[in-house]
């Protein structure tokens, strides 16, 4: 693990910056996830729970994280007919979750009904536009015409019109999305690497500072924190 130095920000500043960080708990046991959460307690950061941890631990772990004081983004990427998504979100929004997501390619009606359920429960709902794992060839094989970036912007506008609060997007797309969707639209961006961290399998990366400057609202950061010997210090050192 790379060594990390002292933070350059004041305590108050750090708390405000941490509130923009969603730590991706891509972890395969409940015990390890809880241990990590204990190390990050009271830092102000969010926790992002993905499909693997949700499949293992379900809403009981999410409610436990909530009791510990975390905000939680449940990265479910729902994609189904509007009625099924609506009914699923009724169950999920009755938990300690604060933000959930759906695939924008599920269409306007699905997103509009998702937004209604989530907002009624005072939760945020965001959209997944184009998975960054999809190449141009793969997109055209499923019938997408135009570039990935055009598709991202098209789906983000559709999501906004349907009432979603924002989208998950590469930090590299944040500037164009901010311009297209305005300053209130939430941009949740993975692919973040501080200068001291390994890249792992991420290719198009931005530092936390650069991502904020590009217009990100929340930064999704996983391995630079979760694989660090001292996750709390790694979180605090995102900003140096
Ligand atoms: O460990 P790392 O910081 O690369 O983790 C990034 C997180 O963001 C993972 O949970 C990954 O699934 C997610 N993600 C991503 N790229 C996307 C969408 C989500 O890395 N385009």
Coordinates of C-alpha atoms and ligand atoms in Angstrom, one line a residue:
X1 CA 0.0 0.0 0.0
X2 CA 1.2 3.5 -0.8
X3 CA 2.2 5.7 2.1
X4 CA 0.1 8.7 2.7
X5 CA 1.0 12.0 4.3
X6 CA -0.7 14.4 6.6
X7 CA -4.0 16.1 5.5
X8 CA -3.8 19.7 4.5
X9 CA -7.4 20.7 5.4
X10 CA -8.8 21.9 8.7
X11 CA -11.2 19.6 10.7
X12 CA -14.4 21.5 9.7
X13 CA -13.3 21.6 6.0
X14 CA -12.5 18.0 6.1
X15 CA -16.0 17.1 7.5
X16 CA -17.6 19.0 4.7
X17 CA -15.5 17.3 2.1
X18 CA -16.1 13.9 3.6
X19 CA -19.8 14.5 3.2
X20 CA -19.2 14.4 -0.5
X21 CA -17.5 11.0 -0.4
X22 CA -19.4 7.7 -0.9
X23 CA -17.2 4.8 0.2
X24 CA -17.9 1.8 -2.1
X25 CA -18.2 -1.2 0.2
X26 CA -17.4 -3.8 -2.4
X27 CA -16.8 -6.3 0.3
X28 CA -17.8 -10.0 0.5
X29 CA -18.5 -10.5 4.2
X30 CA -20.9 -8.7 6.6
X31 CA -18.2 -8.8 9.3
X32 CA -15.6 -7.0 7.1
X33 CA -18.2 -4.5 6.0
X34 CA -19.1 -3.7 9.7
X35 CA -15.4 -3.5 10.7
X36 CA -14.8 -1.0 7.9
X37 CA -17.9 1.0 8.8
X38 CA -16.7 1.2 12.5
X39 CA -13.4 2.7 11.2
X40 CA -15.2 5.3 9.2
X41 CA -17.8 6.2 11.9
X42 CA -18.5 9.9 12.5
X43 CA -16.2 10.9 9.6
X44 CA -19.2 12.3 7.6
X45 CA -18.8 10.1 4.6
X46 CA -21.5 8.1 2.9
X47 CA -21.5 4.3 2.4
X48 CA -22.3 2.8 -1.0
X49 CA -23.8 -0.7 -0.7
X50 CA -23.7 -2.6 -4.0
X51 CA -25.4 -5.8 -5.2
X52 CA -22.9 -8.2 -3.7
X53 CA -23.1 -6.9 -0.1
X54 CA -26.8 -6.4 -0.4
X55 CA -27.2 -10.0 -1.5
X56 CA -25.2 -11.1 1.5
X57 CA -26.6 -8.9 4.2
X58 CA -29.8 -7.2 2.9
X59 CA -31.6 -4.3 4.6
X60 CA -30.6 -5.4 8.1
X61 CA -27.0 -4.3 7.5
X62 CA -28.2 -1.1 5.9
X63 CA -30.3 -0.3 8.9
X64 CA -27.3 -1.0 11.1
X65 CA -25.2 1.4 9.1
X66 CA -28.0 4.0 9.5
X67 CA -28.0 3.5 13.3
X68 CA -24.3 4.2 13.2
X69 CA -25.0 7.6 11.6
X70 CA -24.1 7.0 7.9
X71 CA -26.0 8.2 4.9
X72 CA -26.4 5.2 2.5
X73 CA -26.5 5.0 -1.3
X74 CA -28.0 1.6 -2.3
X75 CA -26.5 0.9 -5.7
X76 CA -29.2 -1.5 -6.9
X77 CA -29.4 -0.3 -10.6
X78 CA -33.0 -1.4 -10.8
X79 CA -34.2 -2.1 -14.3
X80 CA -37.7 -3.7 -14.7
X81 CA -41.3 -2.7 -15.7
X82 CA -42.6 0.4 -13.9
X83 CA -44.9 -1.5 -11.6
X84 CA -42.2 -3.9 -10.4
X85 CA -39.7 -1.0 -9.8
X86 CA -42.3 1.0 -8.0
X87 CA -43.2 -1.9 -5.7
X88 CA -39.6 -2.7 -5.0
X89 CA -38.8 0.9 -4.2
X90 CA -41.7 1.0 -1.7
X91 CA -39.9 -1.8 0.2
X92 CA -36.4 -0.3 -0.1
X93 CA -37.4 3.2 0.8
X94 CA -39.0 1.9 4.1
X95 CA -35.4 1.2 5.2
X96 CA -32.5 3.4 6.3
X97 CA -31.4 4.0 2.7
X98 CA -31.0 7.6 1.6
X99 CA -30.3 7.2 -2.1
X100 CA -31.1 4.5 -4.7
X101 CA -30.6 4.2 -8.4
X102 CA -32.4 2.8 -11.5
X103 CA -31.3 2.3 -15.1
X104 CA -32.4 5.2 -17.2
X105 CA -32.8 2.8 -20.1
X106 CA -35.9 1.5 -18.2
X107 CA -37.6 4.5 -19.7
X108 CA -39.5 7.7 -18.7
X109 CA -42.5 6.0 -17.1
X110 CA -40.4 3.8 -14.9
X111 CA -38.2 6.7 -13.8
X112 CA -41.2 9.0 -13.1
X113 CA -42.9 6.3 -10.9
X114 CA -39.6 5.6 -9.2
X115 CA -39.1 9.4 -8.5
X116 CA -42.6 9.6 -7.1
X117 CA -42.1 6.7 -4.6
X118 CA -38.7 7.9 -3.5
X119 CA -39.6 11.5 -3.0
X120 CA -42.7 10.6 -1.1
X121 CA -40.4 8.8 1.3
X122 CA -37.9 11.8 1.3
X123 CA -35.2 9.7 -0.4
X124 CA -33.0 10.6 -3.4
X125 CA -33.2 8.7 -6.7
X126 CA -30.6 8.8 -9.4
X127 CA -30.2 7.1 -12.8
X128 CA -27.5 5.0 -14.4
X129 CA -27.0 6.2 -18.0
X130 CA -24.5 4.1 -19.9
X131 CA -22.4 1.6 -18.1
X132 CA -18.7 2.6 -18.5
X133 CA -17.9 -1.1 -19.2
X134 CA -19.8 -0.8 -22.6
X135 CA -17.6 -0.1 -25.6
X136 CA -18.8 1.7 -28.7
X137 CA -19.2 -1.6 -30.5
X138 CA -21.2 -3.1 -27.6
X139 CA -23.5 -0.1 -27.6
X140 CA -24.1 -0.3 -31.4
X141 CA -24.8 -4.1 -31.0
X142 CA -27.7 -3.3 -28.7
X143 CA -29.0 -0.7 -31.1
X144 CA -27.6 2.6 -29.7
X145 CA -26.9 5.0 -32.4
X146 CA -24.4 7.8 -31.8
X147 CA -21.5 8.1 -29.4
X148 CA -21.5 7.0 -25.8
X149 CA -21.3 10.6 -24.7
X150 CA -24.4 11.5 -26.8
X151 CA -26.3 8.6 -25.2
X152 CA -25.2 9.7 -21.7
X153 CA -26.5 13.2 -22.3
X154 CA -29.7 12.0 -23.9
X155 CA -30.5 9.6 -21.0
X156 CA -29.5 12.2 -18.3
X157 CA -32.0 14.7 -19.8
X158 CA -34.7 12.1 -19.9
X159 CA -33.9 11.2 -16.3
X160 CA -34.2 14.9 -15.3
X161 CA -37.5 15.3 -17.2
X162 CA -38.8 12.2 -15.4
X163 CA -38.0 13.8 -12.0
X164 CA -34.8 12.0 -11.0
X165 CA -32.4 13.9 -8.8
X166 CA -29.3 13.1 -10.8
X167 CA -27.2 10.4 -12.5
X168 CA -24.2 8.2 -11.9
X169 CA -21.6 9.2 -14.4
X170 CA -17.9 9.1 -15.1
X171 CA -16.2 12.2 -13.6
X172 CA -14.9 12.8 -17.1
X173 CA -18.5 13.4 -18.2
X174 CA -19.3 15.7 -15.3
X175 CA -18.6 19.0 -17.1
X176 CA -20.8 18.3 -20.0
X177 CA -23.6 16.9 -17.8
X178 CA -23.4 19.9 -15.5
X179 CA -23.8 22.2 -18.5
X180 CA -26.7 20.1 -19.9
X181 CA -28.6 19.6 -16.7
X182 CA -27.9 22.6 -14.5
X183 CA -26.4 23.1 -11.1
X184 CA -29.0 21.4 -8.9
X185 CA -28.7 18.0 -10.8
X186 CA -26.7 15.5 -8.7
X187 CA -23.7 14.0 -10.4
X188 CA -22.4 10.9 -8.5
X189 CA -19.0 10.0 -10.0
X190 CA -16.8 6.9 -9.6
X191 CA -13.4 6.5 -11.2
X192 CA -11.8 8.7 -8.5
X193 CA -8.1 8.2 -7.6
X194 CA -6.0 10.5 -5.3
X195 CA -2.5 11.0 -6.6
X196 CA -1.0 8.6 -3.9
X197 CA -3.3 5.7 -4.8
X198 CA -3.0 2.8 -7.2
X199 CA -5.3 2.9 -10.2
X200 CA -6.5 -0.7 -9.9
X201 CA -8.7 -1.5 -13.0
X202 CA -9.9 2.1 -13.4
X203 CA -8.7 3.7 -16.6
X204 CA -10.2 7.2 -17.0
X205 CA -9.6 8.6 -13.6
X206 CA -9.7 12.0 -11.9
X207 CA -8.4 13.1 -8.5
X208 CA -11.0 14.1 -5.9
X209 CA -10.2 17.8 -6.3
X210 CA -10.4 17.6 -10.1
X211 CA -13.8 15.8 -9.9
X212 CA -15.2 18.5 -7.7
X213 CA -13.9 21.2 -10.0
X214 CA -15.5 19.3 -13.0
X215 CA -18.9 19.6 -11.2
X216 CA -19.3 16.3 -9.3
X217 CA -21.7 16.3 -6.4
X218 CA -20.6 13.1 -4.8
X219 CA -17.4 11.1 -5.3
X220 CA -17.6 7.3 -5.2
X221 CA -14.3 5.9 -3.9
X222 CA -13.7 2.3 -3.1
X223 CA -10.4 0.5 -3.1
X224 CA -8.2 3.5 -2.3
X225 CA -10.0 3.5 1.1
X226 CA -11.2 -0.1 1.6
X227 CA -7.9 -1.8 0.8
X228 CA -5.8 0.7 2.7
X229 CA -4.3 -0.4 6.0
X230 CA -5.8 2.7 7.6
X231 CA -9.1 3.4 5.9
X232 CA -9.9 6.4 8.1
X233 CA -6.6 8.1 7.3
X234 CA -7.0 7.3 3.6
X235 CA -10.4 9.0 3.6
X236 CA -8.9 12.1 5.3
X237 CA -6.0 12.1 2.8
X238 CA -8.2 12.1 -0.3
X239 CA -7.8 15.9 -0.5
X240 CA -4.0 16.4 -0.3
Ligands
LIG1 O1 -12.7 0.7 -6.0 P1 -13.2 1.8 -6.9 O2 -13.0 3.2 -6.3 O3 -12.7 1.6 -8.3 O4 -14.8 1.5 -6.8 C1 -15.6 2.2 -7.6 C2 -17.0 1.8 -7.4 O5 -17.8 2.5 -8.3 C3 -17.4 0.3 -7.5 O6 -18.4 0.0 -6.6 C4 -17.8 0.2 -9.0 O7 -18.7 -0.8 -9.2 C5 -18.5 1.5 -9.1 N1 -18.6 2.0 -10.5 C6 -17.5 2.3 -11.3 N2 -17.7 2.8 -12.6 C7 -18.9 3.0 -13.0 C8 -20.0 2.8 -12.2 C9 -19.8 2.3 -10.9 O8 -16.4 2.1 -10.9 N3 -19.0 3.5 -14.2

